[in-house]
Each structure stands twice: as C-alpha cells, then as structure tokens.
Amino acid sequence: MTFDTALLAKHLPELLSGFRLTVLLAIAILAISTPAALLLALARESAVPALSWLSAAYVNTFRALPVLVVLYFTFYGLPQFGISLSSVAAAMLGISIASTAYLSEDMRAGLRGIDPGQYQAARALGLPYWRTIRRVILPQAIRIMIAPYITRAIIIVKATSIAGLVAVSELTGQAYGLISITYRAIEFLAVAAILYLALNAVLALLQSYAERRFARAGG
Amino acid sequence: MDLDFTIVFEAWPFLLRGVWVTLQLISLVLLVSAPLAVLVALARNSRHGWIAGPIGVLSWAMRGVPPLLVLFLVYFVLPQFGLPIKPFPAAVAGMTLYMMFYFAETVRAGLASVDAGQFQAARALGLPPARTFVRVILPQALPSTIPPYVSHATEVVKNSALTASIAVAELTGNAYQLIISTNRAFEILIAIAIVYGTIDAVLLLLQAKAERKNLRRALR
C-alpha cells in the first residue's frame, strides 16, 4: 500500500474545483438560511399563537429528519409536482430548508438572551416592532449569536457533502467520483479531509475576529 | 399531480426490512461508542501530553470532516490496506468513529461537573483510582450527560441515512431503490419521514424517563 502522489497531482484540479463548489454552496446556503431563520425565530417568539405554532412545527419537523431525506424531497419529490430543479439548486434548497430549522433555534437562544426589559423599554418609548428588533435587540443579540452561528456554519459546510449523493460535483462528490474511476481512495479522501478542516479553521478564525470586534462595539 | 400512497403499502415489507437494519445500526453504534467515548474523554483529560495531544488532534479532525467522508474513509480505504470490509460493519465502524468524539465531549463536560472534593475524599479513603472512577465519579457524571447524549443519539439516527451511500440496505437506501423503480418519491419519502420522526420521538421519551429516574434517585 502506497500513497500515490503522482495520481493525486494529476487529479488535484478536480478536487480543487470540487472545493470551490463546496465553498460556494455553503455561502449560498448561509445566505438563504440566515434571514429565513431569523424570521422563523422572531415568529416563534411572537405573541401571535398561529405564527409561533407554525414556526415550531417547521423547526421540529425538519430537525427530526435526516438532511439526506430532505434533499431527496427537493431532488426526487418536487418533480412529481412539476418542479424540476437542477441538482445544484435542489441541494441548495434541501440543505437550506434543513439548516434554517437548526439555525432558527440558535438564534432564538440569542433572542432569549436579551433582557425582557429591553423589549418593554422600547415599547414604552413607542418604538415600532421592526425598529425595536433592528436597532435595539439585534445589536445586542449578535454578540451572543456569533459562536453558535459559526458552529452552525461549520455543520453546514459538512452537510454540503451530501450534495454529492445527488450528483453535485462538490468536494466529497468529486472524491467519490475519483475513487470509482481510479480504485484509489486514501489520496483523494485525505486531501478532501484537509480541505474541509482548512475551511473550518478559517471559520474559527472568523469567529474570534467577529467576537473581538463586537465585544469592542458593545463595550 | 396525483398522490398515490398504495405504493407505500405494497412496498411496506421492503421498507420494514430497511427500518430493521436502521435500528440495528443505530443500536450498535450507540452501544459501541459509549464506552469508547469514556476512554477518549479520559485520554483527553490525561496529564500526559503524549496521550492527550494526539487524541485531541484526532478528535478535532474527526469532528471537523463530514460524516460521509468518514464512512468513505472506512469503506474505501481499508480495502486499499488489504482489509476488505462489508458495508454494514463499515457503517458501524465509520459512524462510531465519527460519533464517539462528540460523545466524549459530553462525557468530559459531565466529568468536569463532579466536585473535585469527591476525588480527594476517595483518595483519603484509600480507594484505588480505577475504583474511584467507576464507583464514585462516573455515577455522578453520567446523569448530566443524558440530555446531550440523547441529542447526539438523534444525530446518529439521522446520520444513519448516509450509510445508504456505501450500499447498506437501511431505510433511506431501500427508499431510494423504491424511488428509482417507482417514480413515487413524495409518497415514499413521507412514509420514511414518519418512521424517522417516530424513532426520534421514542428517544426523547426515553430521555424524559431517564431524567425522571435520576431525579428520583437524587431525591432519595
């Protein structure tokens, strides 16, 4: 058993293009789920029972399901309803639907971390709801949310790997494809693992930067 | 678009076989990874850098890569080393390898919650270290690990779906076969979603029961 560096060098461009798609997918999923999760968290905490109930139903449903099953819904299930998505779009949608549920719970914890007196004070001052959220609550909640948000972002990066199972050529999909062509595995999987870990390390750095920055702004 | 759930009833025996494999897989992974997690937690807490260091790095790496990649590592790389492995054992090994480090972190948190005075008291009574750990420390550390253990257990349930990709005939894998052969994705997926939801609900019930039992024991 050897580590075939020549073979790896030959196929490295494919792995790197897979990595690029992984990064793009993760960014797109975060861009979709972040605002959706915030709305869902606000709905859950709202005084309107129907909104709160609907939000809870969404969150509890999608947190109970494997992301792969949600992905199969968007990729194999939607065409039955006349909606055919490309594999990349289906992966983006499927993983976003699932991630939104988890992320909204993280954000709810952040919203809960704000003293209720802040809401009451804003109302007493006659501040409208959205303005209260945007100018009073969020600036304080963001500081609490940074760590769980980055943790969630890392989970999302890892979740993009299942897109490979519906023929998206992201990092894991590319590695899998190369394994089935070359019958070698360790070379591609080792590089894929290193790239995932590097991406996570970057996110961790981003977290410490954000935490320092918001700590100063809040101080 | 018309939904036809008769397919689910027709194919039920096939799906049920998948449920059975999923349950076996989950139980084995939970059984095997719990004691390993205690060992990993002890290794990470070790005073010896040559033990704590490498295990810490391994733990960080395993928790940083996608579970799918860990499954591929076991399933495709072992044969490269002359160790052919069947899908089911590879699935158990891969998922255990991935989950035990998460479990180890919850065990570590549980151990940290035990008062240091307990160690000192046990030593003062002349209890050997191994016995101190098993009879004094662990029983106090375990209750607080139950809720995170169960939430990781639901992760095991959900991650078990990934093993379909290495040809394990569990629930999602069998559902996939049906989807491809019948084109009735929506109906089949609703059916398996209900099964996963039920397994999760059972785990949550067990958690509530275990917590009540511990509470009673603590009050006694």
CSV table of C-alpha atoms in Angstrom, one decimal, chain B residues 13-132:
chain,number,residue,atom,x,y,z
B,13,PRO,CA,-42.2,-5.3,3.8
B,14,PHE,CA,-39.2,-3.9,1.8
B,15,LEU,CA,-39.2,-0.6,3.8
B,16,LEU,CA,-39.7,-2.5,7.0
B,17,ARG,CA,-36.5,-4.5,6.3
B,18,GLY,CA,-34.8,-1.2,6.0
B,19,VAL,CA,-36.2,0.0,9.3
B,20,TRP,CA,-34.8,-3.1,10.9
B,21,VAL,CA,-31.4,-2.5,9.5
B,22,THR,CA,-31.5,1.1,10.6
B,23,LEU,CA,-32.5,0.1,14.1
B,24,GLN,CA,-29.6,-2.5,14.3
B,25,LEU,CA,-27.2,0.1,13.0
B,26,ILE,CA,-28.2,2.8,15.5
B,27,SER,CA,-28.2,0.4,18.5
B,28,LEU,CA,-24.8,-1.0,17.6
B,29,VAL,CA,-23.3,2.5,17.1
B,30,LEU,CA,-24.8,3.7,20.4
B,31,LEU,CA,-23.6,0.7,22.3
B,32,VAL,CA,-20.1,0.7,20.9
B,33,SER,CA,-19.4,4.4,21.0
B,34,ALA,CA,-20.5,5.0,24.6
B,35,PRO,CA,-17.6,3.1,26.3
B,36,LEU,CA,-15.2,4.3,23.7
B,37,ALA,CA,-16.3,7.9,24.4
B,38,VAL,CA,-15.5,7.4,28.1
B,39,LEU,CA,-12.0,6.2,27.1
B,40,VAL,CA,-11.5,9.1,24.8
B,41,ALA,CA,-12.7,11.6,27.5
B,42,LEU,CA,-10.2,10.1,29.9
B,43,ALA,CA,-7.4,10.2,27.3
B,44,ARG,CA,-8.2,13.9,26.5
B,45,ASN,CA,-8.1,14.7,30.2
B,46,SER,CA,-4.9,12.8,30.7
B,47,ARG,CA,-2.0,14.6,32.4
B,48,HIS,CA,0.4,13.1,29.9
B,49,GLY,CA,0.8,15.3,26.8
B,50,TRP,CA,1.7,12.4,24.6
B,51,ILE,CA,-1.7,10.9,25.2
B,52,ALA,CA,-3.9,14.0,25.4
B,53,GLY,CA,-2.2,15.7,22.5
B,54,PRO,CA,-2.7,13.2,19.6
B,55,ILE,CA,-6.2,12.2,20.8
B,56,GLY,CA,-7.1,15.9,20.9
B,57,VAL,CA,-5.9,16.4,17.4
B,58,LEU,CA,-7.7,13.3,16.2
B,59,SER,CA,-10.9,14.5,18.0
B,60,TRP,CA,-10.7,17.9,16.3
B,61,ALA,CA,-10.2,16.3,12.9
B,62,MET,CA,-13.0,13.8,13.2
B,63,ARG,CA,-15.4,16.4,14.3
B,64,GLY,CA,-14.3,18.7,11.5
B,65,VAL,CA,-14.9,16.5,8.5
B,66,PRO,CA,-18.3,15.4,7.1
B,67,PRO,CA,-19.6,12.1,8.4
B,68,LEU,CA,-20.0,10.9,4.8
B,69,LEU,CA,-16.2,11.3,4.4
B,70,VAL,CA,-15.6,9.2,7.5
B,71,LEU,CA,-17.8,6.5,6.0
B,72,PHE,CA,-15.9,6.6,2.8
B,73,LEU,CA,-12.6,6.5,4.6
B,74,VAL,CA,-13.5,3.3,6.4
B,75,TYR,CA,-15.3,1.7,3.4
B,76,PHE,CA,-12.8,2.5,0.6
B,77,VAL,CA,-9.5,2.9,2.4
B,78,LEU,CA,-9.4,-0.3,4.5
B,79,PRO,CA,-9.5,-2.5,1.3
B,80,GLN,CA,-6.6,-0.5,0.0
B,81,PHE,CA,-4.7,-1.7,3.0
B,82,GLY,CA,-5.7,-5.3,2.2
B,83,LEU,CA,-8.6,-5.3,4.7
B,84,PRO,CA,-11.8,-5.7,2.7
B,85,ILE,CA,-14.8,-4.7,4.8
B,86,LYS,CA,-18.6,-5.3,4.2
B,87,PRO,CA,-21.0,-2.3,4.0
B,88,PHE,CA,-22.7,-2.9,7.4
B,89,PRO,CA,-19.6,-3.3,9.5
B,90,ALA,CA,-18.0,-0.4,7.7
B,91,ALA,CA,-21.1,1.7,8.5
B,92,VAL,CA,-20.9,0.7,12.2
B,93,ALA,CA,-17.2,1.5,12.3
B,94,GLY,CA,-17.5,4.7,10.4
B,95,MET,CA,-20.4,6.1,12.4
B,96,THR,CA,-18.8,5.0,15.7
B,97,LEU,CA,-15.6,6.7,14.7
B,98,TYR,CA,-17.5,9.9,13.9
B,99,MET,CA,-19.8,10.0,16.9
B,100,MET,CA,-17.6,8.8,19.7
B,101,PHE,CA,-15.6,12.0,19.8
B,102,TYR,CA,-18.8,14.0,20.1
B,103,PHE,CA,-20.0,11.7,22.9
B,104,ALA,CA,-16.5,12.1,24.5
B,105,GLU,CA,-17.0,15.9,24.7
B,106,THR,CA,-20.3,15.4,26.6
B,107,VAL,CA,-18.6,12.9,28.9
B,108,ARG,CA,-15.9,15.4,29.5
B,109,ALA,CA,-18.4,18.1,30.4
B,110,GLY,CA,-20.1,15.6,32.8
B,111,LEU,CA,-16.7,14.7,34.5
B,112,ALA,CA,-16.0,18.4,34.9
B,113,SER,CA,-19.2,18.9,36.8
B,114,VAL,CA,-18.2,16.5,39.5
B,115,ASP,CA,-16.8,18.3,42.5
B,116,ALA,CA,-13.0,18.0,43.0
B,117,GLY,CA,-13.6,17.2,46.6
B,118,GLN,CA,-15.1,13.8,45.5
B,119,PHE,CA,-11.7,12.8,44.1
B,120,GLN,CA,-9.9,14.0,47.3
B,121,ALA,CA,-12.4,12.2,49.6
B,122,ALA,CA,-12.0,8.9,47.6
B,123,ARG,CA,-8.2,9.2,47.8
B,124,ALA,CA,-8.4,10.0,51.5
B,125,LEU,CA,-10.4,6.8,52.0
B,126,GLY,CA,-7.7,4.9,50.2
B,127,LEU,CA,-9.9,3.9,47.2
B,128,PRO,CA,-7.7,2.9,44.1
B,129,PRO,CA,-8.0,5.3,41.2
B,130,ALA,CA,-9.8,2.9,38.8
B,131,ARG,CA,-12.4,2.1,41.5
B,132,THR,CA,-12.8,5.7,42.4
